[in-house]
mmCIF file of C-alpha atoms in Angstrom:
data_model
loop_
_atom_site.group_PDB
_atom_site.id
_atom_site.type_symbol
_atom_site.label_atom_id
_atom_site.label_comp_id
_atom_site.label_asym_id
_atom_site.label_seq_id
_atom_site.Cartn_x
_atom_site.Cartn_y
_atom_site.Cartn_z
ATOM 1 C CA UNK A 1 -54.507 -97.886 -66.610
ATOM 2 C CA UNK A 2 -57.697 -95.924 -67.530
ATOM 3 C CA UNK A 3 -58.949 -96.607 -64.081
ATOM 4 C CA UNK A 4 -56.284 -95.436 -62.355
ATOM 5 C CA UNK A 5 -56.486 -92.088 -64.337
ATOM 6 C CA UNK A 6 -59.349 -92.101 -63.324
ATOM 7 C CA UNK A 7 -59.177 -92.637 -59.459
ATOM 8 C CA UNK A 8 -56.777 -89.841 -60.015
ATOM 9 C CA UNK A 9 -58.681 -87.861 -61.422
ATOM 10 C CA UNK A 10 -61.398 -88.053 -58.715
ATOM 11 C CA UNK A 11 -59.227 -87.779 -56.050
ATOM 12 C CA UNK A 12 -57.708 -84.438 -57.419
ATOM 13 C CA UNK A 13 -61.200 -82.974 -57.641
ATOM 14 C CA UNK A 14 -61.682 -84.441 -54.058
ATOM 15 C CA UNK A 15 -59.049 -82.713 -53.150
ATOM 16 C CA UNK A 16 -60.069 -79.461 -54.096
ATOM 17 C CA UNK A 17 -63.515 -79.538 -52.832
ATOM 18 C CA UNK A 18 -62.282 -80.461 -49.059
ATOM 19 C CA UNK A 19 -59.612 -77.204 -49.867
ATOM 20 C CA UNK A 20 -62.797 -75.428 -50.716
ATOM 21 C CA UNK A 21 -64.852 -76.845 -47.855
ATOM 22 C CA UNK A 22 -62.033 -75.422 -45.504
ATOM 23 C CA UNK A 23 -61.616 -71.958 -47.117
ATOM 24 C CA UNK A 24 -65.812 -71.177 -46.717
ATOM 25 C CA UNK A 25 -65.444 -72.931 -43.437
ATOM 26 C CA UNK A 26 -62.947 -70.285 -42.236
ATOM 27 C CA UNK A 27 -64.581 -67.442 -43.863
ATOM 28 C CA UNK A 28 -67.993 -68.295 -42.350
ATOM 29 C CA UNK A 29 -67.704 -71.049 -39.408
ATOM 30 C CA UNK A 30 -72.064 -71.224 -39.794
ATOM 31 C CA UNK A 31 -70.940 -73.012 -43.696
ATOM 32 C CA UNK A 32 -70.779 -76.271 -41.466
ATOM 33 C CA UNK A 33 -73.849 -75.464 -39.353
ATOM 34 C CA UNK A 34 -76.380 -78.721 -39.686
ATOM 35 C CA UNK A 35 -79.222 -76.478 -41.119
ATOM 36 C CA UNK A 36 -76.726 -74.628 -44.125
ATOM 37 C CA UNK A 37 -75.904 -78.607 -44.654
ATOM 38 C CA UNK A 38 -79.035 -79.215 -45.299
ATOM 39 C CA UNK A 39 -80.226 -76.677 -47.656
ATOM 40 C CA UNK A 40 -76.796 -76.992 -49.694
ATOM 41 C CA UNK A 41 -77.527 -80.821 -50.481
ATOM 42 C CA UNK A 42 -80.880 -80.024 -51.302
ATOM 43 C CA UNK A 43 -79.871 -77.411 -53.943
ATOM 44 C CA UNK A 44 -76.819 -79.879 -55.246
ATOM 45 C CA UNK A 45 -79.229 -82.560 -55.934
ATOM 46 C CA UNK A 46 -81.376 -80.329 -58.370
ATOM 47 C CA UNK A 47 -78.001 -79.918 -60.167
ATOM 48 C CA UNK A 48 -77.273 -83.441 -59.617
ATOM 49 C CA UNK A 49 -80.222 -84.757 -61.140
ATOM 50 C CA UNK A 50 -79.220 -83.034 -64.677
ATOM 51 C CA UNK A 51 -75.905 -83.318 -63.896
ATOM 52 C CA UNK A 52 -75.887 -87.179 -64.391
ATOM 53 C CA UNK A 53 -78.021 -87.600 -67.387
ATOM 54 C CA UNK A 54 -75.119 -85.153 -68.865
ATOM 55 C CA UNK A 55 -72.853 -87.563 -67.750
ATOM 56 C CA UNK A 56 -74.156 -89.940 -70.349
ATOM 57 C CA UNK A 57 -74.478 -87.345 -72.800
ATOM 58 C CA UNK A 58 -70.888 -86.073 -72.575
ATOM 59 C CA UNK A 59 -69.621 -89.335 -72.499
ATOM 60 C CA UNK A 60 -70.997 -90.104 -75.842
ATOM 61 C CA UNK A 61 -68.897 -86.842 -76.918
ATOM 62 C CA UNK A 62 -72.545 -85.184 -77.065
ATOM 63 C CA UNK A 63 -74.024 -82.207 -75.372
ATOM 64 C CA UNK A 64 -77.844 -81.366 -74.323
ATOM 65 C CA UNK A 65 -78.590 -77.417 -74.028
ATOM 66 C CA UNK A 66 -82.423 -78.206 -73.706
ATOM 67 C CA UNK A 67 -82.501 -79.749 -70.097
ATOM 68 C CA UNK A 68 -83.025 -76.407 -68.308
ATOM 69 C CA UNK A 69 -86.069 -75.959 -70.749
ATOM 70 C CA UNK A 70 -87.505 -79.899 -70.303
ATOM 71 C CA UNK A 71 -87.137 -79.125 -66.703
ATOM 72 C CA UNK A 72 -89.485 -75.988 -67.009
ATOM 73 C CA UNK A 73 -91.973 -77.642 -69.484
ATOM 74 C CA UNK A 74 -92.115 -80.481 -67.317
ATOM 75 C CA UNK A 75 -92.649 -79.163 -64.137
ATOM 76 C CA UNK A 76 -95.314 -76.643 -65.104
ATOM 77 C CA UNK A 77 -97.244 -79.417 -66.665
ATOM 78 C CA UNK A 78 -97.101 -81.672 -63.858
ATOM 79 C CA UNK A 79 -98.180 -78.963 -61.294
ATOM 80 C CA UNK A 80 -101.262 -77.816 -63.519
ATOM 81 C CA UNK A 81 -102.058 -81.317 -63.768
ATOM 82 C CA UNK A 82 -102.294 -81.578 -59.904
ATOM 83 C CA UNK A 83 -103.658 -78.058 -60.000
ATOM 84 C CA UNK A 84 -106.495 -78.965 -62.273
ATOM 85 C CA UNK A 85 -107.015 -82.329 -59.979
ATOM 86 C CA UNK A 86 -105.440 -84.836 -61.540
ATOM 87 C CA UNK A 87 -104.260 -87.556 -59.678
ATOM 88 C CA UNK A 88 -100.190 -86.727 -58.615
ATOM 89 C CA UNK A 89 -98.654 -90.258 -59.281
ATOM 90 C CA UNK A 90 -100.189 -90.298 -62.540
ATOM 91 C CA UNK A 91 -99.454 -86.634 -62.889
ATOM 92 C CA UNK A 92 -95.214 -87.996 -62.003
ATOM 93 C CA UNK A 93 -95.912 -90.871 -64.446
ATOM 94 C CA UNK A 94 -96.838 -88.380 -67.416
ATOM 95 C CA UNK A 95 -94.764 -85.662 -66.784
ATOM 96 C CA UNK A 96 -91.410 -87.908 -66.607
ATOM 97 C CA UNK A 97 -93.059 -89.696 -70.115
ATOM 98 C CA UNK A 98 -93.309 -86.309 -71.525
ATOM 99 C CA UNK A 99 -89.580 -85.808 -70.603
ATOM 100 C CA UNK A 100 -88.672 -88.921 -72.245
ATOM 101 C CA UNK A 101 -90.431 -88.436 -75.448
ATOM 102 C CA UNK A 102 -88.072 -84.851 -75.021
ATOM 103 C CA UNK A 103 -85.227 -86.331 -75.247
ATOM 104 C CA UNK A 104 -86.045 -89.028 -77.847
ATOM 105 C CA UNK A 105 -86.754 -85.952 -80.224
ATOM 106 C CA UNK A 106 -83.239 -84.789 -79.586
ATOM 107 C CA UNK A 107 -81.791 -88.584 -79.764
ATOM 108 C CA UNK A 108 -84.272 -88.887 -82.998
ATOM 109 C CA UNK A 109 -83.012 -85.413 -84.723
ATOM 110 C CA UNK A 110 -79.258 -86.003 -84.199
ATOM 111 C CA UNK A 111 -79.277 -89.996 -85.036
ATOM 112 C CA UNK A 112 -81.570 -90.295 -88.202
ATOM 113 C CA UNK A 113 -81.190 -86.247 -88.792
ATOM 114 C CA UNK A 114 -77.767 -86.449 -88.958
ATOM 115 C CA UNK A 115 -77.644 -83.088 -86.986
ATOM 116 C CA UNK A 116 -75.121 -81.815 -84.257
ATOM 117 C CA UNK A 117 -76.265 -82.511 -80.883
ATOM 118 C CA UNK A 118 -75.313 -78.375 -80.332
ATOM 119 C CA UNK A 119 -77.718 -77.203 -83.291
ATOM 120 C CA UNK A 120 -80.388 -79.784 -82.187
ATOM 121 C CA UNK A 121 -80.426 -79.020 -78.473
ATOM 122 C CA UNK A 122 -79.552 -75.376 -78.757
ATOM 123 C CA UNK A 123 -83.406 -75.069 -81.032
ATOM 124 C CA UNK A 124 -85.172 -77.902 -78.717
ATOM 125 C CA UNK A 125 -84.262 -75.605 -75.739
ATOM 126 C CA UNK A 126 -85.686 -72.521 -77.634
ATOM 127 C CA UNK A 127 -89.037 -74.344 -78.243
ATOM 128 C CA UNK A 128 -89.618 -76.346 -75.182
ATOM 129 C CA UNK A 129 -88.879 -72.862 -73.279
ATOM 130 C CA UNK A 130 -91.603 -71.431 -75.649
ATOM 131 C CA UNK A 131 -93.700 -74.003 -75.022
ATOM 132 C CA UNK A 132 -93.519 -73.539 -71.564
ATOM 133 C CA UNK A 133 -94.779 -69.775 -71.526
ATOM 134 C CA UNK A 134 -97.477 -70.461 -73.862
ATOM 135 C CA UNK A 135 -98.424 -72.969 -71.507
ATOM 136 C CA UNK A 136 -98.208 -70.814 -67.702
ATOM 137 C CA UNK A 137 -99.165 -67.608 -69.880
ATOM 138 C CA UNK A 138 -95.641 -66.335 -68.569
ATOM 139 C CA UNK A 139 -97.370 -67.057 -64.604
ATOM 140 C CA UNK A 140 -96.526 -69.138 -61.959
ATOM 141 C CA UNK A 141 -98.693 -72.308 -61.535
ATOM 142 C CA UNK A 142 -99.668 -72.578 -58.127
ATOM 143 C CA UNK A 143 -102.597 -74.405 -56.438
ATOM 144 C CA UNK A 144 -101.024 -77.808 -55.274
ATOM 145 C CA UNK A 145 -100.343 -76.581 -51.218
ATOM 146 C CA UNK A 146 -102.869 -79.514 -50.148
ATOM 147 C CA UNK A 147 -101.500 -82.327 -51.747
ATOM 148 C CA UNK A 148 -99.529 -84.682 -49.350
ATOM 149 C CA UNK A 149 -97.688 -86.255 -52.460
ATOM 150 C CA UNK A 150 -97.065 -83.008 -54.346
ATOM 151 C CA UNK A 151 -95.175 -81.895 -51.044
ATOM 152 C CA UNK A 152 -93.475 -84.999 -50.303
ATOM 153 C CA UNK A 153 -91.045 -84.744 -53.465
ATOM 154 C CA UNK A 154 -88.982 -81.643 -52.425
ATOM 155 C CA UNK A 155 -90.277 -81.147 -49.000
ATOM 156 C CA UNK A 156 -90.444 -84.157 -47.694
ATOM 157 C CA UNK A 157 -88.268 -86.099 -44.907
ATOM 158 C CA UNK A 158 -87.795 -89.956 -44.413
ATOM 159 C CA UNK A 159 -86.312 -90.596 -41.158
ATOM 160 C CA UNK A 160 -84.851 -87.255 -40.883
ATOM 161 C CA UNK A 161 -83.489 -86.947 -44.271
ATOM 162 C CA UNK A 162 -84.932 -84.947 -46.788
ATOM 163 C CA UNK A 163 -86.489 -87.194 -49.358
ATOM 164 C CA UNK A 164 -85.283 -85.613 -52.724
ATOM 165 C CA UNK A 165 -81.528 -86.430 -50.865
ATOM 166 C CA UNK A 166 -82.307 -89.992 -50.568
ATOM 167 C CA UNK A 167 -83.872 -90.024 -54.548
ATOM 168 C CA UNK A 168 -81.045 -88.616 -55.494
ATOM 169 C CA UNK A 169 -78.673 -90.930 -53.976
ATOM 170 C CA UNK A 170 -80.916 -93.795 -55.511
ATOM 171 C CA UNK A 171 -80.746 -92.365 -59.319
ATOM 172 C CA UNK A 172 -76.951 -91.900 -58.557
ATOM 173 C CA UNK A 173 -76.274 -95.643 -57.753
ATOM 174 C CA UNK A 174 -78.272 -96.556 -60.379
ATOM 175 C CA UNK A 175 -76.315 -94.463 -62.913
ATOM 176 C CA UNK A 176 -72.976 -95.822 -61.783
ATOM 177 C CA UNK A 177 -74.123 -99.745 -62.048
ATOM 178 C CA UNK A 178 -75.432 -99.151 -65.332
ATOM 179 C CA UNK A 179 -71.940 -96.873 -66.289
ATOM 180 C CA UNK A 180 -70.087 -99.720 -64.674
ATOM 181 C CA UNK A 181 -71.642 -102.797 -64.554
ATOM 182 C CA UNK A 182 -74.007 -103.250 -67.493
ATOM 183 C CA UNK A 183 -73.143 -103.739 -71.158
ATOM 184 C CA UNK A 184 -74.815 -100.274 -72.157
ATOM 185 C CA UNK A 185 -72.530 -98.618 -70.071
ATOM 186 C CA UNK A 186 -69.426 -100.336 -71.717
ATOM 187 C CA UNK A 187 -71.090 -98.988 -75.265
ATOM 188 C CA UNK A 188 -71.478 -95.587 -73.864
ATOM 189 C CA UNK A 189 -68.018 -95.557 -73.278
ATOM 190 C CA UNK A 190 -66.949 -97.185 -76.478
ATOM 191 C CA UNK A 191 -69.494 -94.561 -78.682
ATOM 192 C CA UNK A 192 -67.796 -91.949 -77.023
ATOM 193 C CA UNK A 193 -63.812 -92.865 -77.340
ATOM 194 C CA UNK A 194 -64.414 -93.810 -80.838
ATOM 195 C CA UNK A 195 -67.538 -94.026 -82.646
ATOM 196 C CA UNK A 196 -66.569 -95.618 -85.979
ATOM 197 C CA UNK A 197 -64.678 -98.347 -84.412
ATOM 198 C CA UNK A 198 -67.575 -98.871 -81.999
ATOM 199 C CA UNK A 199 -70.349 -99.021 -84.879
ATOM 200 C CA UNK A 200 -67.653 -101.887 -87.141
ATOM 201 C CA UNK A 201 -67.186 -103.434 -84.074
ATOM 202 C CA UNK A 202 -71.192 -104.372 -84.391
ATOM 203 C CA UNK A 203 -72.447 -101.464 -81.910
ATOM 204 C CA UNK A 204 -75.629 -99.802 -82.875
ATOM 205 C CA UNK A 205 -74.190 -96.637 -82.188
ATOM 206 C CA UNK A 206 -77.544 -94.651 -83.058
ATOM 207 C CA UNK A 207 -79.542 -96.680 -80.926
ATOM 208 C CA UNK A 208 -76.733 -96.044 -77.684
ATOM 209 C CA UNK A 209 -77.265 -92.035 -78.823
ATOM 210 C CA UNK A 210 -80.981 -92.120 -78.460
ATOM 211 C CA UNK A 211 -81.120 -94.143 -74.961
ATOM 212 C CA UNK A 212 -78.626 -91.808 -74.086
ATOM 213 C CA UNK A 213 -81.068 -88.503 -74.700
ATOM 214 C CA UNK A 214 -83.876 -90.330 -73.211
ATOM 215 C CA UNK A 215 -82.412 -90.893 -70.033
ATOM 216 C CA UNK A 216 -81.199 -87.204 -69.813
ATOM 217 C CA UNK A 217 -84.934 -85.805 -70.432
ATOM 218 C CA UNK A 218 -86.213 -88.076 -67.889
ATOM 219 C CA UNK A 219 -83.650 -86.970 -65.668
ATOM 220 C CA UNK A 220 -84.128 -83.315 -66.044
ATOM 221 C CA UNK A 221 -87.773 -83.724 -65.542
ATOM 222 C CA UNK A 222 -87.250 -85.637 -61.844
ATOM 223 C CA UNK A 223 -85.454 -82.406 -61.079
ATOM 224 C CA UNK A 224 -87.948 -80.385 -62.512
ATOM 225 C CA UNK A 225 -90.883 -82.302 -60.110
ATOM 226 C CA UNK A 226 -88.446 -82.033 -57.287
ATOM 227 C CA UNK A 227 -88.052 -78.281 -57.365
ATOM 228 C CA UNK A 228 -91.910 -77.782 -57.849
ATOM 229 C CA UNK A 229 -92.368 -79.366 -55.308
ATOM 230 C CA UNK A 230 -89.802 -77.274 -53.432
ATOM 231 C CA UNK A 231 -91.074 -74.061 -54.322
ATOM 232 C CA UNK A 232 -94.677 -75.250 -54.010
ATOM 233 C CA UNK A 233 -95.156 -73.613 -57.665
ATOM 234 C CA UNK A 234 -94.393 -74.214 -61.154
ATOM 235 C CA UNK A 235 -92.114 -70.595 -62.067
ATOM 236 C CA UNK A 236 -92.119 -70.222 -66.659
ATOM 237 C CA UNK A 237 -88.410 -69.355 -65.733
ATOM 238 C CA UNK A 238 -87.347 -72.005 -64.087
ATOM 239 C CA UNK A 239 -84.385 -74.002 -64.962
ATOM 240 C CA UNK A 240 -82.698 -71.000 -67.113
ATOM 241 C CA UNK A 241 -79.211 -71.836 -67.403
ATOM 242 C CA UNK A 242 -79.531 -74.810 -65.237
ATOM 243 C CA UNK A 243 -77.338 -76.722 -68.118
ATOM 244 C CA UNK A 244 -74.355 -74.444 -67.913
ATOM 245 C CA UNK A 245 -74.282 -76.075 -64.194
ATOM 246 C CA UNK A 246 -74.953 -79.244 -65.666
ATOM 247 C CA UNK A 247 -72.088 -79.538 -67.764
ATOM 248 C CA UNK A 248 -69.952 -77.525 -65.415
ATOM 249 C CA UNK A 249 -69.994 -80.029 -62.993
ATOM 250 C CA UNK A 250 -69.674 -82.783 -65.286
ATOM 251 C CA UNK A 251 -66.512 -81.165 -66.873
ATOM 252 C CA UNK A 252 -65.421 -80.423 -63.170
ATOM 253 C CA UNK A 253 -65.843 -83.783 -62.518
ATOM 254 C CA UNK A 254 -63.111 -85.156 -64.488
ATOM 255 C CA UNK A 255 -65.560 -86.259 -67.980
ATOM 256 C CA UNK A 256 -63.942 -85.333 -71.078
ATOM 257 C CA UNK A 257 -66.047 -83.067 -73.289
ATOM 258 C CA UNK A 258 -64.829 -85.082 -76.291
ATOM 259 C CA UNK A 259 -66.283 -88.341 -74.689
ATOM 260 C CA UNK A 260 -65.162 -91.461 -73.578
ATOM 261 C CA UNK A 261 -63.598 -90.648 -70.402
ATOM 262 C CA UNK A 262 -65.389 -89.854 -66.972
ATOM 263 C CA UNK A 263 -67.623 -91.578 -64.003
ATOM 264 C CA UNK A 264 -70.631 -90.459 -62.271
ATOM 265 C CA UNK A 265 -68.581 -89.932 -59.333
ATOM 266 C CA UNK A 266 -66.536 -87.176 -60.803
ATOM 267 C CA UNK A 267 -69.919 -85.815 -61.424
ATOM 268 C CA UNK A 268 -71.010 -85.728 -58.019
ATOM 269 C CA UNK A 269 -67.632 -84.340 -56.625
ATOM 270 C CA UNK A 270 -68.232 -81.463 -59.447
ATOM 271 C CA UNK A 271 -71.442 -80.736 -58.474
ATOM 272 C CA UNK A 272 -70.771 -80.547 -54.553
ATOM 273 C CA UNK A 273 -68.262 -78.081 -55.674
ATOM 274 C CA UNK A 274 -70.469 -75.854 -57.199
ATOM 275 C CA UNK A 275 -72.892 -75.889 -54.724
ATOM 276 C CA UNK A 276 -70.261 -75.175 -52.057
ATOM 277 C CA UNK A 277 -69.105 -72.271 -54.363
ATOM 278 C CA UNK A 278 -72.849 -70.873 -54.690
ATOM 279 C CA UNK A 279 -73.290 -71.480 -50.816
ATOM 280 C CA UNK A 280 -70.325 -69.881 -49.632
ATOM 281 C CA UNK A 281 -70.400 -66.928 -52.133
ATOM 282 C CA UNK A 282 -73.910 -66.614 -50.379
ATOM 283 C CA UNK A 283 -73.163 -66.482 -46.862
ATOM 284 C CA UNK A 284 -70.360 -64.305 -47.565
ATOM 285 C CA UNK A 285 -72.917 -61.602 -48.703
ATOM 286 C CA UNK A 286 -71.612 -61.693 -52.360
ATOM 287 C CA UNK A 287 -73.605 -59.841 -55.143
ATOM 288 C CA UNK A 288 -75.254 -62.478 -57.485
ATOM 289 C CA UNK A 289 -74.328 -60.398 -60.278
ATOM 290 C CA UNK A 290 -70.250 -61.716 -59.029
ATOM 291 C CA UNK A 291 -71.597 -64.995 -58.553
ATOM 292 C CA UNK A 292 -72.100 -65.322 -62.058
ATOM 293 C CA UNK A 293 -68.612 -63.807 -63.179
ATOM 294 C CA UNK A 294 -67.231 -66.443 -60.797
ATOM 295 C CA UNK A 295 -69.281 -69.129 -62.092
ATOM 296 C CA UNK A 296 -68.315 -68.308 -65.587
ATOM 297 C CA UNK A 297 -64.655 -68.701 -64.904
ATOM 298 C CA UNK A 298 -65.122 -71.902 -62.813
ATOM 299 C CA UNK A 299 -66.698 -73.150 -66.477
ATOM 300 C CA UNK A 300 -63.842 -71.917 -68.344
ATOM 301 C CA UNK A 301 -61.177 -73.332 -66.119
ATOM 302 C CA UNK A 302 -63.370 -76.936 -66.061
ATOM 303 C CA UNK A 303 -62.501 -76.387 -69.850
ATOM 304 C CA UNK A 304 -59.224 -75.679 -69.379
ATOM 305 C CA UNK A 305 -58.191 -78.229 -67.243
ATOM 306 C CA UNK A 306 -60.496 -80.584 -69.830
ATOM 307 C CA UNK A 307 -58.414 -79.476 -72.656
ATOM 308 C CA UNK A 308 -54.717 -79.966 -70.452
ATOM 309 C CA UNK A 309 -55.824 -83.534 -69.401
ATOM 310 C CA UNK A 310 -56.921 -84.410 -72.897
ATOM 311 C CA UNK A 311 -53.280 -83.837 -73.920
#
């Protein structure tokens, strides 16, 4: 039975993207044009990347805030690194370490602290993003145009298709067999439906948390290597508000925000959305400042419709 609400859930959300798909389409026939293709899945999957280690996160009924910051802290490191001559695979190796240790101090804070996951995320994002200007000095890191590596991450094409599509598509299978298939993913579900029963039932609920904010710094630092890469800089601003995205399209996607409920899937449906809504608001010549006024209410309708298909 869960299944199937789910499945219907997905399809719904299907549905509306292909009504949405249709609507830009007619406004602007060059939506479909190969090239605007392109460039829209290459911003969804910078979204996406977040986007599914907030899958986990919501699912557990929890919520990260700092992911925007880990992505800035992480990708300024990992550019000076390569800017100062390090070595770029162990430059990746570090920087997606540091965003790991990241999210183990927010697992850390809200298991044995005993904190919400809003308080603890909401001050992580606050000083990561701190530590991120003290780090660039508020300036762009740039420097890394000669490294084949460096460019390869968000610039990069294998076989014709961009290579931060394809890594994307890789992290996203592997999220779904470990959601689906795996024994951590059945405790990720059963933390977030009901996290008493889960912990009498013999689950070591804390221990499911903290993987759970591990995998969503690591997560939010591949997209925060991907889009240095992309810009060929490191910007001290990057990633602001990248987790109202995050959680919109998770929320869009069908995942309740009280946990328990929701599939990677949904997730990637959502986020396809939102990047066909930024797109077409785009090539429509829309001001950004409306972008964001639309953006908010697409959040506060995800709610919505959350808080109707909770009851």
């Amino acid at each position: 039975m869960i299944k199937d609400k789910l499945k219907n859930s997905n399809l719904g959300t299907l549905l509306a993207l292909i009504v949405l798909m249709i609507i830009v389409t007619a406004l602007n026939p060059s939506f479909i044009y190969p090239s605007n293709l392109i460039n829209l899945f290459r911003q969804i999957t910078i979204n996406g990347f977040i986007a599914l280690g907030m899958t986990f996160v919501i699912l557990t009924g929890g919520i990260d805030l700092s992911v925007g910051s880990i992505l800035a802290l992480t990708s300024a490191l990992f550019a000076g690194f390569v800017a100062g001559g390090m070595n770029t695979f162990f430059a990746i190796v570090i920087a997606l370490v540091l965003g790991a240790v990241m999210g183990l101090v927010n697992g850390l804070l809200i298991t044995k602290g005993k904190l919400a996951p809003f308080i603890v995320t909401l001050a992580t994002m606050t000083v990561y993003r701190g530590l991120t200007l003290v780090y660039t000095n508020g300036n762009p890191i740039q420097g890394q145009s000669g490294d084949f590596l460096f460019a390869f991450l968000g610039r990069g094409n294998f076989f014709g298709i961009p290579f931060q599509i394809i890594l994307f598509l890789i992290l996203f299978g592997i999220s779904f067999v470990i959601l689906r298939k795996t024994t951590f993913g059945k405790k990720t579900y059963a933390v977030g439906g009901n996290e008493k029963a889960s912990f009498i039932a013999g689950i070591d609920t804390d221990k499911v948390k903290t993987k759970i904010y591990i995998i969503s710094g690591v997560l939010a630092s591949v997209a925060g290597l991907v889009l240095a890469s992309r810009l060929n800089s490191a910007q001290p601003t990057a990633g602001q508000a990248y987790e109202m995205d995050a959680i919109a399209a998770v929320v869009l996607g069908g995942t309740s925000m009280s946990g328990g409920k929701g599939t990677v899937v949904g997730t990637l449906i959502g986020a396809v959305i939102l990047g066909v809504l930024n797109n077409g608001l785009n090539l429509l010549g829309i001001s950004s400042f409306y972008q964001q006024i639309v953006k908010g209410i697409v959040i506060l309708l995800a709610v919505l419709i959350d808080r109707q298909r909770n009851k």
